[in-house]
Short mmCIF file of C-alpha atoms and ligand atoms in Angstrom, two decimals:
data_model
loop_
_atom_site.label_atom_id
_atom_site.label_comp_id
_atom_site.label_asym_id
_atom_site.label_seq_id
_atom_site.Cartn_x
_atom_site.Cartn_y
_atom_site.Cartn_z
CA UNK A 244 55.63 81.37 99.18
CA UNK A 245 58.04 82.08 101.77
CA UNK A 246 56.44 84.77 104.59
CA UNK A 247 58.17 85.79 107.63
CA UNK A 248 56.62 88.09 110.00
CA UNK A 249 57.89 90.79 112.12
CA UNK A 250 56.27 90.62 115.23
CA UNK A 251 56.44 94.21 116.38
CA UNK A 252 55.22 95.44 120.39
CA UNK A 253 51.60 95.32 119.56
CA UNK A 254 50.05 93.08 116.65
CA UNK A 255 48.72 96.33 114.27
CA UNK A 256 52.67 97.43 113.64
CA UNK A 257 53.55 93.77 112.81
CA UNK A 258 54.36 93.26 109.27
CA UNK A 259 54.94 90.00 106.61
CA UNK A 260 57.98 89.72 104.29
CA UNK A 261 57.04 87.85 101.34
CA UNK A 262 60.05 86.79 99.62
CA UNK A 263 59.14 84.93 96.02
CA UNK A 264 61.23 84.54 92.58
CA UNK A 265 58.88 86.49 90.34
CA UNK A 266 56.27 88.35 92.78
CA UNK A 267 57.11 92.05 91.61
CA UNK A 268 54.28 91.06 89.25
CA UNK A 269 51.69 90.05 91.55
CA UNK A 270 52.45 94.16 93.14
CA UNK A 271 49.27 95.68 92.24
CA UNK A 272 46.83 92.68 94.11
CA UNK A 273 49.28 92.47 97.00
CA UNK A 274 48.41 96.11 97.49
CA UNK A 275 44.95 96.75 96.75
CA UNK A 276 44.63 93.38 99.19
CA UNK A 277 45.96 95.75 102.15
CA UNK A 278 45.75 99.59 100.84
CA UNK A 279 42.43 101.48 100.01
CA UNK A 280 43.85 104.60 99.62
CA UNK A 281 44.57 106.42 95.92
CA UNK A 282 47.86 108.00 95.91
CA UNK A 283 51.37 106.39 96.12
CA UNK A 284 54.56 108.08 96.04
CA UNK A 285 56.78 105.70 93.98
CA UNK A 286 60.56 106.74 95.93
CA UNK A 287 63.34 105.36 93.68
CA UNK A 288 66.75 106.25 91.99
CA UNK A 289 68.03 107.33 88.63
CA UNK A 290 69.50 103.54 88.12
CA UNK A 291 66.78 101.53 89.27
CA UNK A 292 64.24 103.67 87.54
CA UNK A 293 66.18 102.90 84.51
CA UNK A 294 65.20 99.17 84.65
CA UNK A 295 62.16 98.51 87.15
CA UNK A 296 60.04 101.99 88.05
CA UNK A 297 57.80 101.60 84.75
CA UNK A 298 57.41 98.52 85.03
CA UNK A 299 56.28 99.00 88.38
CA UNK A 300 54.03 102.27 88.42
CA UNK A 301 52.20 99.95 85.37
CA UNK A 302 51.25 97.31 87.80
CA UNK A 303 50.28 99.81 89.93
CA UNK A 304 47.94 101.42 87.81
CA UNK A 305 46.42 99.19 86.64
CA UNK A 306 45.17 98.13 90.16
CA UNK A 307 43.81 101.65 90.08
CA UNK A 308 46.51 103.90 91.83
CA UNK A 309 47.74 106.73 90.77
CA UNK A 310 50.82 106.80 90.77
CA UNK A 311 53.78 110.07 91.57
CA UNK A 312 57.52 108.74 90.80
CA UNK A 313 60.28 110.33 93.10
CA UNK A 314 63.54 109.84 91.78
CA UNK A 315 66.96 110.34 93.65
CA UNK A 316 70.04 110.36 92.36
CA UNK A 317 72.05 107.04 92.78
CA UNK A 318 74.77 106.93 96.00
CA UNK A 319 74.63 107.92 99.73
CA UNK A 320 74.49 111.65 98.70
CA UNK A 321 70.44 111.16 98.03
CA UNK A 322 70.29 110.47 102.11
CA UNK A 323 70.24 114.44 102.25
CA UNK A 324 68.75 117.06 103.58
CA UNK A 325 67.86 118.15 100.75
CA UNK A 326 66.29 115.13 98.49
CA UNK A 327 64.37 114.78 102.14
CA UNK A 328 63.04 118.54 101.60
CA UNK A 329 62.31 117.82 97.83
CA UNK A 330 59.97 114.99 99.11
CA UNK A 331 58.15 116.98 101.34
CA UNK A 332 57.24 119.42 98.55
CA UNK A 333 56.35 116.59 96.13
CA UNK A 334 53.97 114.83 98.69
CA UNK A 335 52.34 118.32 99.66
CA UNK A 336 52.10 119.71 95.72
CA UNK A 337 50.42 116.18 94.29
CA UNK A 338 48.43 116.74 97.52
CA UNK A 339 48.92 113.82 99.50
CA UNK A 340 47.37 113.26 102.80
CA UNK A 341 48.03 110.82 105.98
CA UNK A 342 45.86 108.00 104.16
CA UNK A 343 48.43 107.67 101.28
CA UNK A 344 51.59 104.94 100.93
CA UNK A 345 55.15 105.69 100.17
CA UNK A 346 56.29 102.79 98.36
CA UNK A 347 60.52 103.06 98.43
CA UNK A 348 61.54 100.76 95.22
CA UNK A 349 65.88 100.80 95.73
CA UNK A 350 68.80 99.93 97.84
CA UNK A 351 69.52 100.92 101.29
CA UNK A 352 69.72 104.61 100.16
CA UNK A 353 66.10 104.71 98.93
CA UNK A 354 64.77 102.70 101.55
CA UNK A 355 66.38 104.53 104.14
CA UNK A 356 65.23 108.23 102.80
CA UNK A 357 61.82 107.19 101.77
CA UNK A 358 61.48 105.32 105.53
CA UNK A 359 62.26 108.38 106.89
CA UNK A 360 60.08 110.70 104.63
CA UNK A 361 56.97 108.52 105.40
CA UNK A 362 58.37 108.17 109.17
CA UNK A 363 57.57 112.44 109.37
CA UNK A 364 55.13 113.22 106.57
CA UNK A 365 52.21 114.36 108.39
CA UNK A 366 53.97 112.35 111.32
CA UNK A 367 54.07 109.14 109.70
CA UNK A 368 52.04 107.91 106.74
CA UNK A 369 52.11 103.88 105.30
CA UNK A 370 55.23 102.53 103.72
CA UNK A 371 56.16 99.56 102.05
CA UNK A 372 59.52 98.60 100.75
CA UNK A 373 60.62 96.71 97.45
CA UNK A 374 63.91 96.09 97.97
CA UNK A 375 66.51 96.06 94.64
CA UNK A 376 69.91 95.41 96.25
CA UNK A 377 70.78 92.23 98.51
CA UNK A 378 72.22 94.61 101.01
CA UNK A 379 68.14 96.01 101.56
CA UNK A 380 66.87 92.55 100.47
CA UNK A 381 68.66 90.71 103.65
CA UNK A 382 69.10 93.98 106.41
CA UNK A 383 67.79 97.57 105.74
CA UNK A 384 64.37 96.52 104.52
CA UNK A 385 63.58 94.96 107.46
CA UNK A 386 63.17 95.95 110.80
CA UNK A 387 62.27 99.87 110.86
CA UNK A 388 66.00 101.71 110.90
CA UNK A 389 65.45 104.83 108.71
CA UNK A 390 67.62 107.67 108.56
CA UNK A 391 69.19 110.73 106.23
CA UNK A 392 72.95 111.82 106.76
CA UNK A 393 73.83 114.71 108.95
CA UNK A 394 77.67 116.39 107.73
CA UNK A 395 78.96 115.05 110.89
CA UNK A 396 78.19 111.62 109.92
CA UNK A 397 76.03 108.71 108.43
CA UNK A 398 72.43 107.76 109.79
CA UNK A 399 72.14 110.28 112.69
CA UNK A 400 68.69 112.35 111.96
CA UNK A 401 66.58 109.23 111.20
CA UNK A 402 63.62 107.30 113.23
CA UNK A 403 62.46 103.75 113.79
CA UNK A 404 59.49 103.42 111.55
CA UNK A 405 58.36 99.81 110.54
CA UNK A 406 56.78 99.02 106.68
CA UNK A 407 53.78 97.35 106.38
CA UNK A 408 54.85 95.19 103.78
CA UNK A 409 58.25 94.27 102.33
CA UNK A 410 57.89 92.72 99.44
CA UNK A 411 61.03 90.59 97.88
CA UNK A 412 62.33 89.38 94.69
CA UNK A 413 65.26 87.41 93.61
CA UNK A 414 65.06 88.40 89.95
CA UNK A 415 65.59 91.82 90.87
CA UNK A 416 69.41 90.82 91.68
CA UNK A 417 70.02 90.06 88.13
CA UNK A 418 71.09 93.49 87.01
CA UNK A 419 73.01 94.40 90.05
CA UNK A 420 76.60 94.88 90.08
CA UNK A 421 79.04 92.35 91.10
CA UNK A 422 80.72 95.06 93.82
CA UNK A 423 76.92 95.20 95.35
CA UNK A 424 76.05 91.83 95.27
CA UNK A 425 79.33 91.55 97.34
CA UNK A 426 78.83 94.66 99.61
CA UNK A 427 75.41 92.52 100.07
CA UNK A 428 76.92 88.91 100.82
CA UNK A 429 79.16 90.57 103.92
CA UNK A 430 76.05 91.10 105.74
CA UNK A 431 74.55 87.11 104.77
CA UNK A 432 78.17 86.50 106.22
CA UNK A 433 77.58 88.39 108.97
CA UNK A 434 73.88 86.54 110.37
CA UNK A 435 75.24 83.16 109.90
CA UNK A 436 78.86 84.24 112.35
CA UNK A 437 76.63 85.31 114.57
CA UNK A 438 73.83 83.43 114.88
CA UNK A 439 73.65 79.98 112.72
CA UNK A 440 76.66 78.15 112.46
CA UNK A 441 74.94 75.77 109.65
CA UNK A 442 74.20 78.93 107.67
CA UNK A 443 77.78 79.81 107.75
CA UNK A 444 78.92 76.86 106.39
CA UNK A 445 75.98 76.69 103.40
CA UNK A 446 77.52 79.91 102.62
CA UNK A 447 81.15 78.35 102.58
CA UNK A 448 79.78 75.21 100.76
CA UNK A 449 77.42 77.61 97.72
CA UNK A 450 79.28 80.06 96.77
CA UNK A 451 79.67 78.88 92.53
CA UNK A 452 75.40 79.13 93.30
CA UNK A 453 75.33 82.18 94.67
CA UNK A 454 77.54 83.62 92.06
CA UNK A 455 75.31 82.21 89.54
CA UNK A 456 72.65 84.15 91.28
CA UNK A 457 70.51 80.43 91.41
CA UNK A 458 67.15 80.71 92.66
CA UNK A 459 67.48 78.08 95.25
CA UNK A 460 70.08 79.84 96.75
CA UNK A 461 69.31 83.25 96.68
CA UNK A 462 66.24 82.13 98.40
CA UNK A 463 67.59 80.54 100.96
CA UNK A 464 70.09 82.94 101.27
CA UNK A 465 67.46 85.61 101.78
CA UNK A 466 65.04 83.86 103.98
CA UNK A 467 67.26 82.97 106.26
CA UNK A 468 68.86 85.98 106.60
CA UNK A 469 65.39 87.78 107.29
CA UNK A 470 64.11 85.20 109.42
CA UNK A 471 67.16 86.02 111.88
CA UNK A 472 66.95 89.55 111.96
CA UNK A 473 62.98 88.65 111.89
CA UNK A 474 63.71 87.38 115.13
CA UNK A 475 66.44 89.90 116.65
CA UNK A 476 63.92 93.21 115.62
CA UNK A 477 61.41 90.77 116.98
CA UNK A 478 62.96 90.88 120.61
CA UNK A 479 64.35 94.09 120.27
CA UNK A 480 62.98 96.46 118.19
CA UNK A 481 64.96 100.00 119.77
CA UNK A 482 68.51 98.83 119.96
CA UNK A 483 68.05 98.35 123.78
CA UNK A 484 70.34 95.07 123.65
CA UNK A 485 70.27 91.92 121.26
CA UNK A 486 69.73 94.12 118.03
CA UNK A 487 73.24 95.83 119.00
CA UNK A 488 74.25 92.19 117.62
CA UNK A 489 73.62 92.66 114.09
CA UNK A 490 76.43 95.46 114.45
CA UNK A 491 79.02 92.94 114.78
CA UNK A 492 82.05 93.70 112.32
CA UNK A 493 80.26 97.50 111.88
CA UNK A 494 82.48 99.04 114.54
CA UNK A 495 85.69 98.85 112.96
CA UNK A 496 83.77 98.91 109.46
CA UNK A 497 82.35 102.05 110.23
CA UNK A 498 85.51 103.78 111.23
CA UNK A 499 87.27 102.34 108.29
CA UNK A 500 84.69 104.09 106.10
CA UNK A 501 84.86 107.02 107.99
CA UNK A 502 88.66 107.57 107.79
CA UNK A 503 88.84 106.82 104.60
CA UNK A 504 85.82 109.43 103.36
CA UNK A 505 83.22 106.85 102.41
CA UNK A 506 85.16 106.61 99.07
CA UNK A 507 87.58 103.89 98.91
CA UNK A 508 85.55 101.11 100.74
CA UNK A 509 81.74 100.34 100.30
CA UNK A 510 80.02 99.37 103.64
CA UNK A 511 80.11 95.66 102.93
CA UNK A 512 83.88 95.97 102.21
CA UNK A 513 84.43 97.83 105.33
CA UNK A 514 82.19 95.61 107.96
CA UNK A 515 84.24 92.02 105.94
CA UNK A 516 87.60 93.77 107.37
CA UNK A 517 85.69 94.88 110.48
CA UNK A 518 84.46 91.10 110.87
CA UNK A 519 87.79 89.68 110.20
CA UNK A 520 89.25 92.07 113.19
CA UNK A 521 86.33 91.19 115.34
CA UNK A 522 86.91 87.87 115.16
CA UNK A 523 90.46 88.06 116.14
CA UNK A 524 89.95 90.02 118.51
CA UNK A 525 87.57 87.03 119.91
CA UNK A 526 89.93 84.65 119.80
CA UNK A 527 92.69 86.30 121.20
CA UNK A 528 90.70 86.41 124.02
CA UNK A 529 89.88 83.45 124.55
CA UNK A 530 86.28 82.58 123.34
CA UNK A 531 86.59 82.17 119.05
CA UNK A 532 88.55 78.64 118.74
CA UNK A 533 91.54 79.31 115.85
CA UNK A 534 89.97 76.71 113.97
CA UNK A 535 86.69 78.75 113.62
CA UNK A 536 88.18 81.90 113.02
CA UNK A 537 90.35 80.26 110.06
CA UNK A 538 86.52 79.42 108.73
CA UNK A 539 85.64 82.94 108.89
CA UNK A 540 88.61 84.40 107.05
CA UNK A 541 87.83 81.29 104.53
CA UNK A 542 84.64 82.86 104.12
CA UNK A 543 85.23 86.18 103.60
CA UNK A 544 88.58 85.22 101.24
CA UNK A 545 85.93 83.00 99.46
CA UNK A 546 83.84 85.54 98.26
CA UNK A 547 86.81 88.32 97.02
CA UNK A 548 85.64 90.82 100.50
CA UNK A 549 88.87 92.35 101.64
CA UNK A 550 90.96 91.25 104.93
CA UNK A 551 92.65 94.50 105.35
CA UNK A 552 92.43 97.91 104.93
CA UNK A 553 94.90 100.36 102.44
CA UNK A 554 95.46 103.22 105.11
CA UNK A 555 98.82 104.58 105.50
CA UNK A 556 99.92 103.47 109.33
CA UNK A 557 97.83 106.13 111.20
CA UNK A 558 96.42 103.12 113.87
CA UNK A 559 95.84 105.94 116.11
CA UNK A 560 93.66 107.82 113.74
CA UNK A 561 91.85 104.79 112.83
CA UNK A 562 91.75 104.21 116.90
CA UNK A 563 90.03 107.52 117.65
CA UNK A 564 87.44 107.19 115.01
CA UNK A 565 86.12 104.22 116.76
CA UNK A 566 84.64 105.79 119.66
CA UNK A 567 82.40 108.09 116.62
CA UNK A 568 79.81 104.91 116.77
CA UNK A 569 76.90 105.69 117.91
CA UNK A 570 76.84 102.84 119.93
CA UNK A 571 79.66 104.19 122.05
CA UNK A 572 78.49 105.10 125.80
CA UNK A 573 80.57 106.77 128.60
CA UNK A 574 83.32 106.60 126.24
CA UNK A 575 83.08 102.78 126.01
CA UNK A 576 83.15 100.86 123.01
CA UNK A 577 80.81 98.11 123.19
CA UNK A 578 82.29 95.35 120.90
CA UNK A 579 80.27 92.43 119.71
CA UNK A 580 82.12 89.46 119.56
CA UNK A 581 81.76 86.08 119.09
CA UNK A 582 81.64 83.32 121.27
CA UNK A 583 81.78 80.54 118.69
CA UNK A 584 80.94 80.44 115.46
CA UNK A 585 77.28 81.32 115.10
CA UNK A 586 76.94 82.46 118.42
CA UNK A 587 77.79 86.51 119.00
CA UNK A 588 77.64 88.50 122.87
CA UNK A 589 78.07 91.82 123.80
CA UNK A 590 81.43 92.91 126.22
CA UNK A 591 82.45 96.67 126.71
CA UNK A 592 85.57 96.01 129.08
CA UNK A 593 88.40 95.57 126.25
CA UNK A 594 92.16 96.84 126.97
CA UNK A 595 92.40 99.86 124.55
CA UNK A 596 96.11 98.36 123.97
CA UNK A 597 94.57 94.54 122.65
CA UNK A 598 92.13 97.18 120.09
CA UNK A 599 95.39 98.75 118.83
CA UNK A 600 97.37 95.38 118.29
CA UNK A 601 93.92 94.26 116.14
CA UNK A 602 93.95 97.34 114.21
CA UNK A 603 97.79 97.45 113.54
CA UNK A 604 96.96 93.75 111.37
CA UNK A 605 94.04 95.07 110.03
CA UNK A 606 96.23 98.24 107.95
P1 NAD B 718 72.37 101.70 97.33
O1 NAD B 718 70.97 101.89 97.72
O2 NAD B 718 73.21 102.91 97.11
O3 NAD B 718 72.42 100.80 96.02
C1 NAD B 718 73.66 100.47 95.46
C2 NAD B 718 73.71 100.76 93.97
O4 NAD B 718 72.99 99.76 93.28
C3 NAD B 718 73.09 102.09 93.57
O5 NAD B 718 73.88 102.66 92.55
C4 NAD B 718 71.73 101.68 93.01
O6 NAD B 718 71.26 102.60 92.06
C5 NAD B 718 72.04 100.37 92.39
N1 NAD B 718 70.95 99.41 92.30
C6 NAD B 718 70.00 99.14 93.22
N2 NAD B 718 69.27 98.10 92.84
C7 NAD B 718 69.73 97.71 91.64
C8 NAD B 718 69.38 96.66 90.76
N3 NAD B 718 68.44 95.77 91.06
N4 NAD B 718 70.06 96.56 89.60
C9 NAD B 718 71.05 97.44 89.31
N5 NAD B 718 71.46 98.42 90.12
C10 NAD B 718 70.80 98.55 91.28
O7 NAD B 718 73.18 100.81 98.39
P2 NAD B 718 72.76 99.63 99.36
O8 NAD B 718 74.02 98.88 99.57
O9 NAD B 718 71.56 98.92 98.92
O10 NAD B 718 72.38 100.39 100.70
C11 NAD B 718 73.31 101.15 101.42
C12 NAD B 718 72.58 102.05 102.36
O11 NAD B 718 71.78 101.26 103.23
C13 NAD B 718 73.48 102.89 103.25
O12 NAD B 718 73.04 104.22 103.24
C14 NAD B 718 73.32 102.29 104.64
O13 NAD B 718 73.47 103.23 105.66
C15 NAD B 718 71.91 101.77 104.56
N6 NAD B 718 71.62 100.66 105.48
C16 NAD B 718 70.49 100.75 106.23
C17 NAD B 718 70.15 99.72 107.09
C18 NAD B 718 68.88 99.80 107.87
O14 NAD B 718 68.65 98.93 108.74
N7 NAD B 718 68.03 100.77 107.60
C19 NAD B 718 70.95 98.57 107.19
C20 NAD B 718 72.10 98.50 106.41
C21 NAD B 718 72.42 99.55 105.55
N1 LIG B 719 71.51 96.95 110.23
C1 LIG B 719 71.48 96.86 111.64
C2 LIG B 719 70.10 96.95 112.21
O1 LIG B 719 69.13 97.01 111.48
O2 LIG B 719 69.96 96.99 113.39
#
C-alpha cells in the first residue's frame, strides 16, 4: 500500500497517508491499531452522509467505538461560525473529553471545520481525515491548514493543526461530480507546474484515464500529488517560505473568487485562470519559455478548466482585490512564478503596470 509520511518538527506530530483503492473498509483496524479511546465524533455533510457516513460509523462500531455523527450542510457556508459553535455543544453534550478523535469524513469544507474544531476543543484533541473529494484527497487533507470563514473573507480564523492519520480512497471519487473532480484536477495541475515537470506531462498524456476515474491513475495521480506537498509541509510547515509555493495560480484565483462573490467560479476554476495568468506573467518576464507556457494552457484547455474570467472590464477592481491575500506584506504582492516548467520561485518586485496588462487578458 502506498504510505507517505509527513515528517512534522518533532517525530510524535508526524503522521502517514495511506492511500489504497478499497481501504475505507479496513477503517475500524486502522483505528483501533492507533486509538484507545471510546468516543469519535464522525464530522461530515448532508451529501456525503447520503452515500458513505453509515457505512462508515458501521465499521466503526464494530471495532467497538461509539460513534456521534455531525452533519453540516453541503458548501462553504458550513465553514461558519456557527456549525463551529454547534460542534462545540455536540462534543460537550455526548461528553467528550481531550482523549477522544474527531474523524472529518468530506471535502475541503468538512475537513477544514472539523480540523479546526479538534484544533480548539479542549485546545486540541486527535483528528484524522477521510478525505471524499480530490480537491481534500491531493491538498487540504494534508499538511495541517484548518480554518472557518470570517464575513470579511475565506480561511482567516483557523490554526495549523496536523491529523494523525489521513486515510485515502480512490473509490470514494466515483460518486463525485464532474465540476469537483475538475475543481480537484487544477490543483494535480498545479504540483506538477511547479514542481515535477514529468508529472505535468503524465497529466497531459492521461487524461481519457483520469476521466475514466482508472485506478492506476487516480493513484498515481494522488500519490504523487501528496508526496510533493509531503515534502513542501515537510520543510515548511508555517508558511515561512517554500509552502507559499503551493499558492501559485491562488493569487489571482482568489481575487477572481472574491470579486465575483464565490458564486460564479469554484476555487479550482478560479486558481486554472489564476495559473494561466501566472504563467504569463512568467514568461513575459523572461523566465517561462513560450513553448512551456503553450503546455500549460494545453493542460488546463485539456481538462475543460477555464482560461479567462466573465467580469465586465473592471481590471482595476479585480487589481485592488489582489492585495486582500493574506499573503500580501507591506503592501507587496508576493507572486509565485515559475521558472520553468516544474520548477516555481517566489519574487515580490513586479511593476503594478505588467499585473494590469496580465489581468486585462485574463477578463
Ligand atoms: P467541498 O468540501 O464543498 O465538497 C464539494 C462538494 O462535493 C460538496 O457538495 C460535497 O458534499 C460533495 N462531495 C464530497 N465528497 C463527495 C463524494 N465522494 N461524492 C459525492 N459528492 C461529494 O469542496 P472541496 O473542493 O473538497 O473543498 C473546498 C474547501 O477546501 C474550501 O473551503 C477551501 O478553502 C478548502 N481548502 C483547504 C485547504 C487546506 O489546506 N486546508 C486546501 C485547499 C482548499
Ligand atoms: N493549500 C495550500 C497549503 O496547504 O499550503
Amino acid at each position: 500500500m502506498p504510505e507517505i509520511r509527513v515528517e512534522i518538527g518533532e517525530r510524535k506530530r508526524s503522521y502517514p497517508i495511506l492511500i489504497e483503492k478499497g481501504i475505507k473498509e479496513e477503517i475500524g483496524r486502522l483505528l483501533t491499531a492507533r486509538y484507545q479511546g471510546d468516543k469519535i465524533l464522525l464530522v461530515t455533510d448532508k451529501n456525503v452522509r447520503a452515500y458513505y457516513a453509515e457505512v462508515i460509523e458501521e465499521l466503526l462500531r464494530k471495532a467497538g467505538y461509539e460513534v456521534v455523527i455531525y452533519t453540516l450542510p453541503a458548501g462553504e457556508q458550513a465553514k461558519s461560525f456557527k456549525y463551529l459553535h454547534k460542534g462545540y455543544d455536540l462534543l460537550l453534550e455526548k461528553g467528550f473529553n481531550r482523549d477522544n478523535l474527531i474523524m472529518a469524513l468530506g471535502g475541503g469544507v468538512v475537513g477544514d471545520l472539523a480540523g479546526f474544531l479538534a484544533a480548539t476543543f479542549m485546545r486540541g484533541i486527535s483528528f484524522v481525515q477521510i478525505p471524499t473529494t480530490l480537491l481534500a484527497q491531493v491538498d487540504s487533507s494534508v499538511g495541517g491548514k484548518t480554518a472557518i470563514n470570517h464575513p470579511k473573507g475565506k480561511n482567516l480564523i483557523g490554526a495549523f493543526y496536523q491529523p494523525e492519520l489521513v486515510v485515502i480512497d480512490p473509490d470514494f471519487l466515483q460518486t463525485l461530480p464532474l465540476r469537483e473532480l475538475k475543481t480537484g484536477i487544477a490543483e494535480v495541475i498545479k504540483y506538477g507546474l511547479i514542481a515535477d515537470r514529468d508529472f505535468a506531462i503524465y497529466l497531459k498524456e492521461h487524461k481519457e484515464a483520469i476521466f475514466n476515474l482508472e485506478t492506476e491513475a487516480l493513484l498515481h495521480l494522488i500519490t504523487r500529488s501528496c508526496a510533493i506537498k509531503a515534502e513542501i509541509v515537510r520543510e515548511d510547515e508555517k508558511e515561512k517560505g517554500v509552502r507559499a509555493l503551493l499558492n501559485f495560480g491562488h493569487t489571482i484565483g482568489h481575487a477572481i473568487e472574491a470579486v465575483t462573490g464565490y458564486q460564479v467560479y469554484n476555487h479550482g476554476e478560479a486558481v486554472a485562470i489564476g495559473m494561466i495568468g501566472a504563467g504569463r506573467l512568467s514568461c513575459k518576464l523572461g523566465f517561462l519559455t513560450r513553448e512551456d507556457l503553450e503546455i500549460l494552457g494545453d493542460i488546463v484547455r485539456l481538462y475543460g478548466l477555464p482560461f479567462s474570467c466573465r467580469y465586465g472590464e473592471d481590471v482595476e477592481g479585480l487589481f485592488q482585490t489582489l492585495f486582500y491575500d493574506k499573503k500580501v506584506r507591506e503592501n507587496k504582492l508576493r507572486w509565485i512564478l515559475l521558472e520553468r516548467l516544474g520548477h516555481a520561485f517566489i519574487k515580490s518586485d513586479i511593476d503594478n503596470q505588467l499585473v494590469r496588462e496580465i489581468l486585462e487578458g485574463l477578463v
